[in-house]
């Protein structure tokens, strides 16, 4: 048996060396290492090997098998792949792929509009401030002059969340006005302001029934400017400049008297723009604004006798829909690439 193994090994190596192409190498593999090959054919003979030689013969058998496999692998790579595979179709690695596999992603339209807005306000001296999306009563309501019992706090109009850590319910913020409060508190506590001029884009949540103009989650951008002698004229100028910078030199704005608990006086503001070239300009409602109520300044540790300020907040989706003629807010959240790649 040991002699047979030696013979097989030397013959196999000789034949493998002589194999000229991938087909010959594959034929060799079948002849020696295949399931009906010469090594396998020795197996039945193992039972006739005397007991005391069994271990030595088994070891030698494994050695020969390993040696032939190694020789085969290196021969295969030097002849460019093993038999069957090499005769299959050749893959050209340099050929360009299908268009779809090359599709380049891009940022979502809401992210892009948000960044454009931030950039426009940054040019007017506003810096970005952030606040948490999981808020408490104090920042979403109390300090914004929305006392207990106010209709805006109704459970059906807000996403309240039980928070065992705080022992009090918290909520997903319903407006970015929370960031006004946090910024004023922080400035007063740490002494870095006023004056202050901040802008805060972010998500807000309201349990509205989803339709073409409502979503349970959307984005707002909040502005706050506090300094000495800030007036309604400054507010209107800022909004006007913003409208021109974002929508172009033809854009106009108007303020309509309104009410918000945290501003006095308060207004809604609309922007007049032609959504498409040649189309008649239309008013679109963008959001609310006003002079920060002295009670709100006081609640945040800022002396209303010395400082005054304006604030505004508007919906980013509404603005994006206006600018890009998007008819349904749901399109912005369904993430259908066929829609998104048009923007
Ligand atoms: N927070 C208001 C809303 O969600 C929008 C708003 C109105 C923000 C007036 C303001 C403001 O800062 O001054 O409806």
Tab-separated table of C-alpha atoms and ligand atoms in Angstrom, residues 144 174-178 180 204 206 218 220-224 259-260 262-263 266-267 287-292 310-314, ligand 1:
chain	number	residue	atom	x	y	z
A	144	UNK	CA	-43.992	80.092	26.520
A	174	UNK	CA	-45.018	70.330	19.219
A	175	UNK	CA	-43.057	73.426	18.156
A	176	UNK	CA	-39.463	74.604	17.871
A	177	UNK	CA	-40.342	77.612	20.065
A	178	UNK	CA	-38.966	75.414	22.882
A	180	UNK	CA	-36.153	80.019	22.216
A	204	UNK	CA	-41.825	68.733	15.594
A	206	UNK	CA	-48.436	66.606	16.363
A	218	UNK	CA	-42.757	67.863	10.185
A	220	UNK	CA	-40.023	74.030	11.614
A	221	UNK	CA	-37.407	76.699	11.692
A	222	UNK	CA	-37.491	79.091	14.604
A	223	UNK	CA	-35.820	82.478	14.831
A	224	UNK	CA	-35.109	84.644	17.858
A	259	UNK	CA	-52.357	85.744	18.379
A	260	UNK	CA	-49.695	83.550	19.955
A	262	UNK	CA	-45.603	83.984	23.620
A	263	UNK	CA	-45.599	87.099	21.434
A	266	UNK	CA	-48.307	88.665	17.066
A	267	UNK	CA	-48.712	88.166	13.346
A	287	UNK	CA	-45.832	80.847	9.783
A	288	UNK	CA	-46.142	82.997	12.852
A	289	UNK	CA	-44.077	85.785	14.346
A	290	UNK	CA	-44.165	88.654	16.786
A	291	UNK	CA	-42.430	90.555	19.555
A	292	UNK	CA	-41.374	88.249	22.391
A	310	UNK	CA	-38.719	89.305	18.009
A	311	UNK	CA	-39.359	85.671	17.177
A	312	UNK	CA	-40.736	83.761	14.246
A	313	UNK	CA	-41.385	80.167	13.329
A	314	UNK	CA	-42.377	78.554	10.086
B	1	LIG	N1	-44.694	78.011	17.448
B	1	LIG	C1	-45.706	78.485	16.546
B	1	LIG	C2	-46.430	77.280	15.931
B	1	LIG	O1	-45.917	76.202	15.965
B	1	LIG	C3	-45.102	79.305	15.446
B	1	LIG	C4	-44.587	80.596	15.958
B	1	LIG	C5	-45.429	81.683	16.049
B	1	LIG	C6	-43.281	80.715	16.384
B	1	LIG	C7	-44.982	82.888	16.520
B	1	LIG	C8	-42.811	81.938	16.847
B	1	LIG	C9	-43.679	83.006	16.919
B	1	LIG	O2	-41.556	82.111	17.262
B	1	LIG	O3	-43.197	84.195	17.386
B	1	LIG	O4	-47.508	77.434	15.451
